[in-house]
Amino acid sequence: MSRSSSRPLRNVLFIMCDQLRADYLSCYGHPRLHTPHIDALAARGMRFRQAYVQGSVCGASRMSIYTGRYVSSHGAMWNFVPLSVGQKTLGEHLRPHGVRCALVGKTHVEPDREGARRLGLDITQGEGRLAMEGGFEPYARDDGIWPPGFKVSGNAYCDWLREHGLVSDNPWHDFANSGRGPQGEILSGWQMRWARSPAAIAEPFSETPYTTDRAIDFMREAGDAPWVLHLSYIKPHWPYVAPAPYHAMYGPADVLPAVRSEAERAGAHPVLEGFRREEASRNFSRDEVRDTVIPTYMGLVRQVDDQLGRLFAFMAEQGLDRETLVIFTSDHGDYLGDHWLGEKELFHDPIVRVPLIVADPRAEADAARGSASDALVECIDILPTVLDALGLAQPAEWLEGETLLPLVHGRGAAAGKDFVVCENSYAFRDAVRLPLGQPVERCHMTMLRTQRWKFVHFEDLPPLLFDLETDPQELTDLGRDPAHAAVRERMLGHMFDWLRARSRFPTIAPAAIEAWNRREREAGILIGAW
Amino acid sequence: MSRSSSRPLRNVLFIMCDQLRADYLSCYGHPRLHTPHIDALAARGMRFRQAYVQGSVCGASRMSIYTGRYVSSHGAMWNFVPLSVGQKTLGEHLRPHGVRCALVGKTHVEPDREGARRLGLDITQGEGRLAMEGGFEPYARDDGIWPPGFKVSGNAYCDWLREHGLVSDNPWHDFANSGRGPQGEILSGWQMRWARSPAAIAEPFSETPYTTDRAIDFMREAGDAPWVLHLSYIKPHWPYVAPAPYHAMYGPADVLPAVRSEAERAGAHPVLEGFRREEASRNFSRDEVRDTVIPTYMGLVRQVDDQLGRLFAFMAEQGLDRETLVIFTSDHGDYLGDHWLGEKELFHDPIVRVPLIVADPRAEADAARGSASDALVECIDILPTVLDALGLAQPAEWLEGETLLPLVHGRGAAAGKDFVVCENSYAFRDAVRLPLGQPVERCHMTMLRTQRWKFVHFEDLPPLLFDLETDPQELTDLGRDPAHAAVRERMLGHMFDWLRARSRFPTIAPAAIEAWNRREREAGILIGAW
């Protein structure tokens, strides 16, 4: 947790996409999907090629990013699991230093209402209210995702659509995330078969430009006071529906072959088999589905890129670029049919490896500017990086990540961490859990990835093991291979070490522990004196 | 976490001593110290011969008891470490069910003021105020322990002493915990050399009767509404000063030989060596010190026993005995020179094994009434036992212990748990830590004890291992013995299992996880539908 000694920056723009795979950006090597503005950001900063999320679903991953702590440490183990009032978030680290921490877009924070009731906390105002927002000032919060028929009220985006004549109970669904059939009928984005239909909305009214506009509004209003803005796009997360022209920008010819093999399915690990039984996996295993959905997924990514181009131009025009650290990442990826899987939840690279770009405008970053790093880094490193960029202390009792600025400034250890960790639980998925007869308490999964190996630990079941040197596509599971017993033992050893090193004592700072004996003596406490 | 199906009881009296070794009670085998009232309680209930605390200092042990969670789970790793606002305590489990949870005596709870500030919590009233008291209604809180010269204000016991003519800045120290010399000079209890002097106070004004009076006051006032009363005596914790006649009730002839051997000191584990360098250890290794202190320690225990006799008589007179579960325990023991050590902190049985008596007045307990159990149990089992006795649910997402009532009712597994766990850190002890050059983050110690073995894990140092079958006095450390490598491996395996099984997700109940897929479908969320 060494700190940068550079002149502090004034602002941080922390951009996140939802469900964006690292390899669906041209700067990360996609041969057909061109993302020039994100590529330009990478050219202004450092691009991390081995950045890993700490949870493989939105909620858990985001809570790790917002607290700088592993999932086992913050406790919000899956989506819609409340973030305990006992956890300290980015905004709570920043506000005492006079730095605003605002949100535009999605957080997926589930408030700990039970904890608030237990404490008698006033959640209608002040810090209590912000705690229910995961510590963010909700400048323009929009978590999206409403099922058809849901009557949406009190949502700014839906209200804005209605003001512009797009009136229904659920304009998010009926216009922004659905197409129209020949008779004007709604083609719901909740059914992937309609993914090629353009959204029933003009492009400027779709979620990505709306969200970008709110970020620009925020920057205009914020003036010269320091801020951290979390600009958090919902896309390219499903529903897979894009407005014209993005719905038709790519076609089946642009779809890369699925990374999968027949051999993967024979005698597969029972948890993989379970997830392959899910509807999303069954559908994404069909080429028709991939050819329908992936072009639209690509269009949604391209739309984000275009909007970021607009935002970056605004920032340059305002001179904000010189005072602002920019971070770009995603909360996890999307299988899109790789490994005969759809959606997310498991630990192949399409899910757990995410894009991570850090662009520091200061001269200290010039040496490494535009380069890519193969260091193993984690998304819990983002929060320490934000604090470091602003010149703030990094409370070791809370933070489990490390600032990335030494790497960004070309001074860090090229290999990064010995291993990175990602967690999830299949307790929430009946199709996986029930056939295994596992109680919900024993469905936790822990992935460790070193430079060479990826290992996934399950309770009461064999592990998964992939040799990323000889099998970078993760097609051959060595988890039950007798020849790799020693590797598995070593990975279990890492996991044991990792568990013991968790931040379990966040209410006392290391410096206070070190000072204890002196304080005790000064207070006149004499233990065992004769 | 099976629950008793008995008629719920109305009250629980949960009595705790501080620093009381299990073997300093006659019902636990002390040949010289007679504790008839505690023995009578044991005859009315079940006496656990292998009950272990979860922390080996007051604060950590108590927070485990008050939360029903291991130290690594509640995070208050040592004395004076704040109990996070994110933790749920006994009182917070009880109050929503209309059960008062009051405190008379000591808790050692350090409020999480930083957490309260972060949340904007009002700590002057309501649940916010109680949260700063570890969830207890502070009917008569008194944590004691003030150094000489400290100006005590706002403490009810000190005020009461002053009202009775015992006037000074610190009457707790100057009268209740000190003797008087020939010229009337204060012989401070902070110096053990004065342990044989009677306290400068008449017995009814000393802490133990005062505390008992407050418990009686509470029971009188509480009426028929259900309550849990935590009666928490400060004694026999140091200062080792007893009022007459208790100061002279025992003498050097009553002092049992120290459990120690010369061989123990040769090539001892460096952490043991470190604690043996502490002043308390050096002093307690001298017979003069033991002969001076231990008789007084015994007198203080005897005074507690007499006061409990008074309390139990009052309860019987009021008919409260028929409606009240009584639990008696201690937060840890006292080395008193055993193993060349003074004070506590480490994991020999004199410290981590405590008395635990559970007396259930209901007929279901008749079968096992008056018996002793060798089941391995933990003090985190007390909170689930309290909830069970009152007929309340036991939230598995919070509780890491198990109700003891099946054992108390003669229906439990005779062996108890596979192993029990106790934790501590030597980070707070410069004399131990600095010579080892360990950073404060790597001073955590974890003890596991099975029916046969006691194992203590240290970071970066060899473990301790005792064979309790052949060496019940724990005189021979097998932690580096090549012949016991397989045992150590097995114990490490238990520790790895234990770490993975920690309650890491307290904001979601298992039943809510099980119901998730149904709720998702009902909400109309269709993931990956075609």
PDB file of N, CA and C in Angstrom, chain A residues 72 75 77-78 80 82 85 87-88 92 114 118-119 121 127-128 147 190 192-193 283 288 343 428-430 444 457 459 500 504-505 507 516-517 520 523 526-530, chain B residues 72 75 77 80 82 85 87-88 92 114 118-119 121 127-128 147 190 192-193 283 288 343 428-430 444 457 459 500 504-505 507 516-517 520 523 526-530:
ATOM      1  N   SER A  72     -15.854 -12.207   0.671  1.00  0.00           N
ATOM      2  CA  SER A  72     -15.923 -12.803   2.014  1.00  0.00           C
ATOM      3  C   SER A  72     -15.714 -11.779   3.107  1.00  0.00           C
ATOM      4  N   GLY A  75     -19.226  -9.319   2.624  1.00  0.00           N
ATOM      5  CA  GLY A  75     -20.388 -10.132   2.972  1.00  0.00           C
ATOM      6  C   GLY A  75     -21.571 -10.090   2.012  1.00  0.00           C
ATOM      7  N   MET A  77     -22.765 -11.445  -0.699  1.00  0.00           N
ATOM      8  CA  MET A  77     -22.250 -12.583  -1.446  1.00  0.00           C
ATOM      9  C   MET A  77     -22.817 -12.748  -2.847  1.00  0.00           C
ATOM     10  N   TRP A  78     -23.915 -12.073  -3.162  1.00  0.00           N
ATOM     11  CA  TRP A  78     -24.554 -12.258  -4.463  1.00  0.00           C
ATOM     12  C   TRP A  78     -25.402 -11.021  -4.727  1.00  0.00           C
ATOM     13  N   PHE A  80     -28.513  -8.572  -4.793  1.00  0.00           N
ATOM     14  CA  PHE A  80     -29.632  -8.311  -3.877  1.00  0.00           C
ATOM     15  C   PHE A  80     -29.362  -8.741  -2.441  1.00  0.00           C
ATOM     16  N   PRO A  82     -27.944  -7.515   0.986  1.00  0.00           N
ATOM     17  CA  PRO A  82     -27.642  -6.188   1.531  1.00  0.00           C
ATOM     18  C   PRO A  82     -26.164  -5.998   1.877  1.00  0.00           C
ATOM     19  N   VAL A  85     -24.321  -2.368   7.089  1.00  0.00           N
ATOM     20  CA  VAL A  85     -23.983  -1.036   7.601  1.00  0.00           C
ATOM     21  C   VAL A  85     -22.591  -1.018   8.234  1.00  0.00           C
ATOM     22  N   GLN A  87     -19.912  -2.009   6.779  1.00  0.00           N
ATOM     23  CA  GLN A  87     -18.879  -1.857   5.752  1.00  0.00           C
ATOM     24  C   GLN A  87     -18.664  -0.384   5.405  1.00  0.00           C
ATOM     25  N   LYS A  88     -17.449  -0.039   5.114  1.00  0.00           N
ATOM     26  CA  LYS A  88     -17.097   1.337   4.765  1.00  0.00           C
ATOM     27  C   LYS A  88     -16.850   1.415   3.260  1.00  0.00           C
ATOM     28  N   GLU A  92     -17.606   6.956   1.756  1.00  0.00           N
ATOM     29  CA  GLU A  92     -17.351   7.192   3.176  1.00  0.00           C
ATOM     30  C   GLU A  92     -15.863   7.418   3.447  1.00  0.00           C
ATOM     31  N   GLU A 114     -32.340  -3.937   7.510  1.00  0.00           N
ATOM     32  CA  GLU A 114     -32.413  -4.617   8.813  1.00  0.00           C
ATOM     33  C   GLU A 114     -31.359  -4.035   9.748  1.00  0.00           C
ATOM     34  N   ARG A 118     -32.032  -2.062  13.225  1.00  0.00           N
ATOM     35  CA  ARG A 118     -31.359  -2.526  14.437  1.00  0.00           C
ATOM     36  C   ARG A 118     -30.673  -1.386  15.165  1.00  0.00           C
ATOM     37  N   LEU A 119     -30.059  -0.475  14.394  1.00  0.00           N
ATOM     38  CA  LEU A 119     -29.327   0.638  15.001  1.00  0.00           C
ATOM     39  C   LEU A 119     -30.210   1.858  15.247  1.00  0.00           C
ATOM     40  N   LEU A 121     -31.190   3.800  12.861  1.00  0.00           N
ATOM     41  CA  LEU A 121     -30.535   4.780  11.991  1.00  0.00           C
ATOM     42  C   LEU A 121     -31.570   5.545  11.157  1.00  0.00           C
ATOM     43  N   GLU A 127     -25.835  11.127   6.404  1.00  0.00           N
ATOM     44  CA  GLU A 127     -24.995   9.969   6.141  1.00  0.00           C
ATOM     45  C   GLU A 127     -25.796   8.664   6.155  1.00  0.00           C
ATOM     46  N   GLY A 128     -26.860   8.611   6.967  1.00  0.00           N
ATOM     47  CA  GLY A 128     -27.704   7.420   6.996  1.00  0.00           C
ATOM     48  C   GLY A 128     -28.328   7.140   5.642  1.00  0.00           C
ATOM     49  N   PRO A 147     -38.959  -5.921 -15.023  1.00  0.00           N
ATOM     50  CA  PRO A 147     -39.688  -6.903 -15.839  1.00  0.00           C
ATOM     51  C   PRO A 147     -40.888  -6.236 -16.525  1.00  0.00           C
ATOM     52  N   TRP A 190     -36.715  -8.960 -23.037  1.00  0.00           N
ATOM     53  CA  TRP A 190     -36.541 -10.104 -22.136  1.00  0.00           C
ATOM     54  C   TRP A 190     -36.535 -11.417 -22.898  1.00  0.00           C
ATOM     55  N   MET A 192     -34.624 -13.092 -26.021  1.00  0.00           N
ATOM     56  CA  MET A 192     -33.444 -12.824 -26.843  1.00  0.00           C
ATOM     57  C   MET A 192     -33.729 -12.921 -28.333  1.00  0.00           C
ATOM     58  N   ARG A 193     -34.837 -13.586 -28.693  1.00  0.00           N
ATOM     59  CA  ARG A 193     -35.136 -13.742 -30.116  1.00  0.00           C
ATOM     60  C   ARG A 193     -35.307 -12.381 -30.811  1.00  0.00           C
ATOM     61  N   ASN A 283     -29.624 -21.898 -24.376  1.00  0.00           N
ATOM     62  CA  ASN A 283     -29.855 -21.045 -25.533  1.00  0.00           C
ATOM     63  C   ASN A 283     -28.554 -20.563 -26.182  1.00  0.00           C
ATOM     64  N   GLU A 288     -27.885 -19.998 -33.585  1.00  0.00           N
ATOM     65  CA  GLU A 288     -28.925 -19.016 -33.905  1.00  0.00           C
ATOM     66  C   GLU A 288     -28.981 -17.918 -32.831  1.00  0.00           C
ATOM     67  N   GLU A 343     -24.772 -16.150 -19.798  1.00  0.00           N
ATOM     68  CA  GLU A 343     -24.734 -15.336 -18.593  1.00  0.00           C
ATOM     69  C   GLU A 343     -23.370 -15.344 -17.924  1.00  0.00           C
ATOM     70  N   PHE A 428     -27.930 -19.722  -4.891  1.00  0.00           N
ATOM     71  CA  PHE A 428     -29.116 -19.025  -5.402  1.00  0.00           C
ATOM     72  C   PHE A 428     -29.673 -19.679  -6.657  1.00  0.00           C
ATOM     73  N   ARG A 429     -29.032 -20.730  -7.142  1.00  0.00           N
ATOM     74  CA  ARG A 429     -29.431 -21.356  -8.403  1.00  0.00           C
ATOM     75  C   ARG A 429     -29.908 -22.778  -8.135  1.00  0.00           C
ATOM     76  N   ASP A 430     -31.224 -22.927  -8.008  1.00  0.00           N
ATOM     77  CA  ASP A 430     -31.801 -24.234  -7.704  1.00  0.00           C
ATOM     78  C   ASP A 430     -31.350 -25.319  -8.691  1.00  0.00           C
ATOM     79  N   HIS A 444     -20.385 -22.200  -1.559  1.00  0.00           N
ATOM     80  CA  HIS A 444     -19.438 -21.140  -1.873  1.00  0.00           C
ATOM     81  C   HIS A 444     -18.354 -21.655  -2.808  1.00  0.00           C
ATOM     82  N   HIS A 457     -12.113 -23.722  -5.960  1.00  0.00           N
ATOM     83  CA  HIS A 457     -12.422 -24.603  -4.838  1.00  0.00           C
ATOM     84  C   HIS A 457     -13.928 -24.661  -4.612  1.00  0.00           C
ATOM     85  N   GLU A 459     -16.885 -26.677  -1.955  1.00  0.00           N
ATOM     86  CA  GLU A 459     -17.090 -27.508  -0.772  1.00  0.00           C
ATOM     87  C   GLU A 459     -17.647 -28.869  -1.211  1.00  0.00           C
ATOM     88  N   ARG A 500      -6.545 -16.611   5.880  1.00  0.00           N
ATOM     89  CA  ARG A 500      -5.992 -16.090   7.129  1.00  0.00           C
ATOM     90  C   ARG A 500      -5.632 -14.615   7.024  1.00  0.00           C
ATOM     91  N   ARG A 504      -9.975  -8.858   8.917  1.00  0.00           N
ATOM     92  CA  ARG A 504     -11.031  -9.273   9.837  1.00  0.00           C
ATOM     93  C   ARG A 504     -11.230  -8.281  10.969  1.00  0.00           C
ATOM     94  N   PHE A 505     -10.388  -7.264  11.022  1.00  0.00           N
ATOM     95  CA  PHE A 505     -10.393  -6.378  12.189  1.00  0.00           C
ATOM     96  C   PHE A 505     -10.423  -4.911  11.764  1.00  0.00           C
ATOM     97  N   THR A 507     -12.003  -2.326  12.725  1.00  0.00           N
ATOM     98  CA  THR A 507     -12.269  -1.213  13.650  1.00  0.00           C
ATOM     99  C   THR A 507     -11.015  -0.746  14.373  1.00  0.00           C
ATOM    100  N   TRP A 516      -0.112   0.801  21.253  1.00  0.00           N
ATOM    101  CA  TRP A 516      -0.863   0.396  22.440  1.00  0.00           C
ATOM    102  C   TRP A 516      -0.023   0.380  23.728  1.00  0.00           C
ATOM    103  N   ASN A 517       1.139  -0.265  23.693  1.00  0.00           N
ATOM    104  CA  ASN A 517       1.918  -0.431  24.923  1.00  0.00           C
ATOM    105  C   ASN A 517       2.308   0.915  25.544  1.00  0.00           C
ATOM    106  N   GLU A 520      -0.791   2.386  27.147  1.00  0.00           N
ATOM    107  CA  GLU A 520      -1.104   1.651  28.373  1.00  0.00           C
ATOM    108  C   GLU A 520      -0.218   2.152  29.520  1.00  0.00           C
ATOM    109  N   ALA A 523      -1.145   5.587  30.640  1.00  0.00           N
ATOM    110  CA  ALA A 523      -2.397   5.617  31.405  1.00  0.00           C
ATOM    111  C   ALA A 523      -2.201   5.095  32.824  1.00  0.00           C
ATOM    112  N   LEU A 526      -0.672  -0.934  35.177  1.00  0.00           N
ATOM    113  CA  LEU A 526       0.495  -1.754  35.514  1.00  0.00           C
ATOM    114  C   LEU A 526       0.021  -3.190  35.685  1.00  0.00           C
ATOM    115  N   ILE A 527       0.319  -4.037  34.747  1.00  0.00           N
ATOM    116  CA  ILE A 527      -0.197  -5.401  34.817  1.00  0.00           C
ATOM    117  C   ILE A 527       0.849  -6.308  35.439  1.00  0.00           C
ATOM    118  N   GLY A 528       0.471  -6.903  36.554  1.00  0.00           N
ATOM    119  CA  GLY A 528       1.372  -7.865  37.185  1.00  0.00           C
ATOM    120  C   GLY A 528       2.572  -7.240  37.869  1.00  0.00           C
ATOM    121  N   ALA A 529       2.445  -5.979  38.303  1.00  0.00           N
ATOM    122  CA  ALA A 529       3.566  -5.321  38.996  1.00  0.00           C
ATOM    123  C   ALA A 529       3.626  -5.790  40.449  1.00  0.00           C
ATOM    124  N   TRP A 530       4.809  -5.888  40.976  1.00  0.00           N
ATOM    125  CA  TRP A 530       4.975  -6.309  42.364  1.00  0.00           C
ATOM    126  C   TRP A 530       5.126  -5.067  43.249  1.00  0.00           C
TER     127      TRP A 530
ATOM    128  N   SER B  72     -12.707 -13.759  14.859  1.00  0.00           N
ATOM    129  CA  SER B  72     -12.477 -13.394  13.458  1.00  0.00           C
ATOM    130  C   SER B  72     -13.753 -12.966  12.757  1.00  0.00           C
ATOM    131  N   GLY B  75     -14.668  -9.333  14.895  1.00  0.00           N
ATOM    132  CA  GLY B  75     -13.616  -8.366  14.581  1.00  0.00           C
ATOM    133  C   GLY B  75     -13.026  -7.602  15.756  1.00  0.00           C
ATOM    134  N   MET B  77     -10.730  -7.753  18.079  1.00  0.00           N
ATOM    135  CA  MET B  77      -9.676  -8.756  18.239  1.00  0.00           C
ATOM    136  C   MET B  77      -8.993  -8.757  19.585  1.00  0.00           C
ATOM    137  N   PHE B  80     -10.348  -3.208  24.171  1.00  0.00           N
ATOM    138  CA  PHE B  80     -10.451  -1.820  23.703  1.00  0.00           C
ATOM    139  C   PHE B  80     -10.508  -1.693  22.193  1.00  0.00           C
ATOM    140  N   PRO B  82     -12.950  -1.509  19.141  1.00  0.00           N
ATOM    141  CA  PRO B  82     -14.393  -1.276  19.007  1.00  0.00           C
ATOM    142  C   PRO B  82     -15.143  -2.461  18.401  1.00  0.00           C
ATOM    143  N   VAL B  85     -20.353  -1.485  14.445  1.00  0.00           N
ATOM    144  CA  VAL B  85     -21.804  -1.290  14.347  1.00  0.00           C
ATOM    145  C   VAL B  85     -22.449  -2.329  13.436  1.00  0.00           C
ATOM    146  N   GLN B  87     -22.090  -5.489  13.762  1.00  0.00           N
ATOM    147  CA  GLN B  87     -22.332  -6.730  14.500  1.00  0.00           C
ATOM    148  C   GLN B  87     -23.652  -6.682  15.262  1.00  0.00           C
ATOM    149  N   LYS B  88     -24.309  -7.813  15.339  1.00  0.00           N
ATOM    150  CA  LYS B  88     -25.596  -7.906  16.037  1.00  0.00           C
ATOM    151  C   LYS B  88     -25.375  -8.617  17.365  1.00  0.00           C
ATOM    152  N   GLU B  92     -29.776  -7.072  20.812  1.00  0.00           N
ATOM    153  CA  GLU B  92     -30.434  -6.764  19.538  1.00  0.00           C
ATOM    154  C   GLU B  92     -31.199  -7.969  18.999  1.00  0.00           C
ATOM    155  N   GLU B 114     -16.324   5.544  15.501  1.00  0.00           N
ATOM    156  CA  GLU B 114     -15.997   5.894  14.110  1.00  0.00           C
ATOM    157  C   GLU B 114     -17.118   5.386  13.190  1.00  0.00           C
ATOM    158  N   ARG B 118     -19.543   7.661  10.878  1.00  0.00           N
ATOM    159  CA  ARG B 118     -19.650   7.365   9.444  1.00  0.00           C
ATOM    160  C   ARG B 118     -21.099   7.272   8.995  1.00  0.00           C
ATOM    161  N   LEU B 119     -21.953   6.675   9.853  1.00  0.00           N
ATOM    162  CA  LEU B 119     -23.363   6.491   9.499  1.00  0.00           C
ATOM    163  C   LEU B 119     -24.230   7.680   9.917  1.00  0.00           C
ATOM    164  N   LEU B 121     -25.061   8.231  12.971  1.00  0.00           N
ATOM    165  CA  LEU B 121     -25.954   7.588  13.940  1.00  0.00           C
ATOM    166  C   LEU B 121     -26.097   8.437  15.209  1.00  0.00           C
ATOM    167  N   GLU B 127     -31.920   3.001  20.000  1.00  0.00           N
ATOM    168  CA  GLU B 127     -31.085   1.862  19.640  1.00  0.00           C
ATOM    169  C   GLU B 127     -29.637   2.286  19.382  1.00  0.00           C
ATOM    170  N   GLY B 128     -29.446   3.497  18.890  1.00  0.00           N
ATOM    171  CA  GLY B 128     -28.087   3.981  18.657  1.00  0.00           C
ATOM    172  C   GLY B 128     -27.293   4.033  19.957  1.00  0.00           C
ATOM    173  N   PRO B 147      -6.699   3.439  36.924  1.00  0.00           N
ATOM    174  CA  PRO B 147      -5.357   3.586  37.498  1.00  0.00           C
ATOM    175  C   PRO B 147      -5.370   4.598  38.653  1.00  0.00           C
ATOM    176  N   TRP B 190      -2.705  -2.048  42.627  1.00  0.00           N
ATOM    177  CA  TRP B 190      -1.952  -2.177  41.376  1.00  0.00           C
ATOM    178  C   TRP B 190      -0.574  -2.770  41.622  1.00  0.00           C
ATOM    179  N   MET B 192       1.079  -5.943  43.417  1.00  0.00           N
ATOM    180  CA  MET B 192       0.644  -7.232  43.963  1.00  0.00           C
ATOM    181  C   MET B 192       1.204  -7.500  45.355  1.00  0.00           C
ATOM    182  N   ARG B 193       2.274  -6.782  45.733  1.00  0.00           N
ATOM    183  CA  ARG B 193       2.869  -7.028  47.052  1.00  0.00           C
ATOM    184  C   ARG B 193       1.858  -6.770  48.178  1.00  0.00           C
ATOM    185  N   ASN B 283       6.962 -12.123  37.711  1.00  0.00           N
ATOM    186  CA  ASN B 283       6.559 -12.081  39.112  1.00  0.00           C
ATOM    187  C   ASN B 283       5.843 -13.360  39.541  1.00  0.00           C
ATOM    188  N   GLU B 288       6.954 -16.324  46.297  1.00  0.00           N
ATOM    189  CA  GLU B 288       6.490 -15.250  47.173  1.00  0.00           C
ATOM    190  C   GLU B 288       5.247 -14.565  46.581  1.00  0.00           C
ATOM    191  N   GLU B 343      -1.021 -13.563  34.303  1.00  0.00           N
ATOM    192  CA  GLU B 343      -2.079 -12.984  33.465  1.00  0.00           C
ATOM    193  C   GLU B 343      -2.710 -14.011  32.525  1.00  0.00           C
ATOM    194  N   PHE B 428      -0.416  -6.520  20.330  1.00  0.00           N
ATOM    195  CA  PHE B 428      -0.525  -5.450  21.322  1.00  0.00           C
ATOM    196  C   PHE B 428       0.586  -5.526  22.370  1.00  0.00           C
ATOM    197  N   ARG B 429       1.429  -6.535  22.307  1.00  0.00           N
ATOM    198  CA  ARG B 429       2.449  -6.747  23.327  1.00  0.00           C
ATOM    199  C   ARG B 429       3.833  -6.572  22.726  1.00  0.00           C
ATOM    200  N   ASP B 430       4.372  -5.384  22.891  1.00  0.00           N
ATOM    201  CA  ASP B 430       5.680  -5.072  22.305  1.00  0.00           C
ATOM    202  C   ASP B 430       6.755  -6.073  22.732  1.00  0.00           C
ATOM    203  N   HIS B 444      -1.549 -12.856  14.633  1.00  0.00           N
ATOM    204  CA  HIS B 444      -2.758 -13.565  15.030  1.00  0.00           C
ATOM    205  C   HIS B 444      -2.422 -14.995  15.438  1.00  0.00           C
ATOM    206  N   HIS B 457      -1.863 -22.250  16.063  1.00  0.00           N
ATOM    207  CA  HIS B 457      -1.237 -21.793  14.825  1.00  0.00           C
ATOM    208  C   HIS B 457      -0.737 -20.364  14.977  1.00  0.00           C
ATOM    209  N   GLU B 459       1.433 -17.273  12.604  1.00  0.00           N
ATOM    210  CA  GLU B 459       1.964 -16.902  11.301  1.00  0.00           C
ATOM    211  C   GLU B 459       3.493 -16.876  11.375  1.00  0.00           C
ATOM    212  N   ARG B 500     -13.137 -21.541   6.355  1.00  0.00           N
ATOM    213  CA  ARG B 500     -14.099 -21.483   5.254  1.00  0.00           C
ATOM    214  C   ARG B 500     -15.538 -21.493   5.755  1.00  0.00           C
ATOM    215  N   ARG B 504     -19.775 -15.476   7.045  1.00  0.00           N
ATOM    216  CA  ARG B 504     -19.261 -14.321   6.332  1.00  0.00           C
ATOM    217  C   ARG B 504     -20.371 -13.504   5.679  1.00  0.00           C
ATOM    218  N   PHE B 505     -21.600 -13.998   5.773  1.00  0.00           N
ATOM    219  CA  PHE B 505     -22.682 -13.382   5.022  1.00  0.00           C
ATOM    220  C   PHE B 505     -23.901 -13.134   5.907  1.00  0.00           C
ATOM    221  N   THR B 507     -25.960 -10.731   6.304  1.00  0.00           N
ATOM    222  CA  THR B 507     -27.110  -9.911   5.907  1.00  0.00           C
ATOM    223  C   THR B 507     -28.137 -10.691   5.095  1.00  0.00           C
ATOM    224  N   TRP B 516     -34.912 -17.889  -3.331  1.00  0.00           N
ATOM    225  CA  TRP B 516     -34.594 -16.902  -4.358  1.00  0.00           C
ATOM    226  C   TRP B 516     -35.165 -17.227  -5.738  1.00  0.00           C
ATOM    227  N   ASN B 517     -34.952 -18.459  -6.216  1.00  0.00           N
ATOM    228  CA  ASN B 517     -35.378 -18.779  -7.587  1.00  0.00           C
ATOM    229  C   ASN B 517     -36.881 -18.589  -7.786  1.00  0.00           C
ATOM    230  N   GLU B 520     -37.576 -14.885  -7.989  1.00  0.00           N
ATOM    231  CA  GLU B 520     -37.112 -14.355  -9.269  1.00  0.00           C
ATOM    232  C   GLU B 520     -38.148 -14.642 -10.360  1.00  0.00           C
ATOM    233  N   ALA B 523     -41.229 -12.580  -9.974  1.00  0.00           N
ATOM    234  CA  ALA B 523     -41.027 -11.181 -10.343  1.00  0.00           C
ATOM    235  C   ALA B 523     -40.992 -10.994 -11.856  1.00  0.00           C
ATOM    236  N   LEU B 526     -36.585 -13.074 -16.430  1.00  0.00           N
ATOM    237  CA  LEU B 526     -36.307 -14.218 -17.292  1.00  0.00           C
ATOM    238  C   LEU B 526     -34.894 -14.075 -17.812  1.00  0.00           C
ATOM    239  N   ILE B 527     -34.000 -14.888 -17.320  1.00  0.00           N
ATOM    240  CA  ILE B 527     -32.604 -14.724 -17.722  1.00  0.00           C
ATOM    241  C   ILE B 527     -32.280 -15.688 -18.840  1.00  0.00           C
ATOM    242  N   GLY B 528     -31.869 -15.103 -19.963  1.00  0.00           N
ATOM    243  CA  GLY B 528     -31.447 -15.931 -21.096  1.00  0.00           C
ATOM    244  C   GLY B 528     -32.594 -16.648 -21.790  1.00  0.00           C
ATOM    245  N   ALA B 529     -33.813 -16.088 -21.727  1.00  0.00           N
ATOM    246  CA  ALA B 529     -34.950 -16.706 -22.415  1.00  0.00           C
ATOM    247  C   ALA B 529     -34.903 -16.371 -23.900  1.00  0.00           C
ATOM    248  N   TRP B 530     -35.338 -17.301 -24.691  1.00  0.00           N
ATOM    249  CA  TRP B 530     -35.340 -17.076 -26.155  1.00  0.00           C
ATOM    250  C   TRP B 530     -36.710 -16.585 -26.592  1.00  0.00           C
TER     251      TRP B 530
END
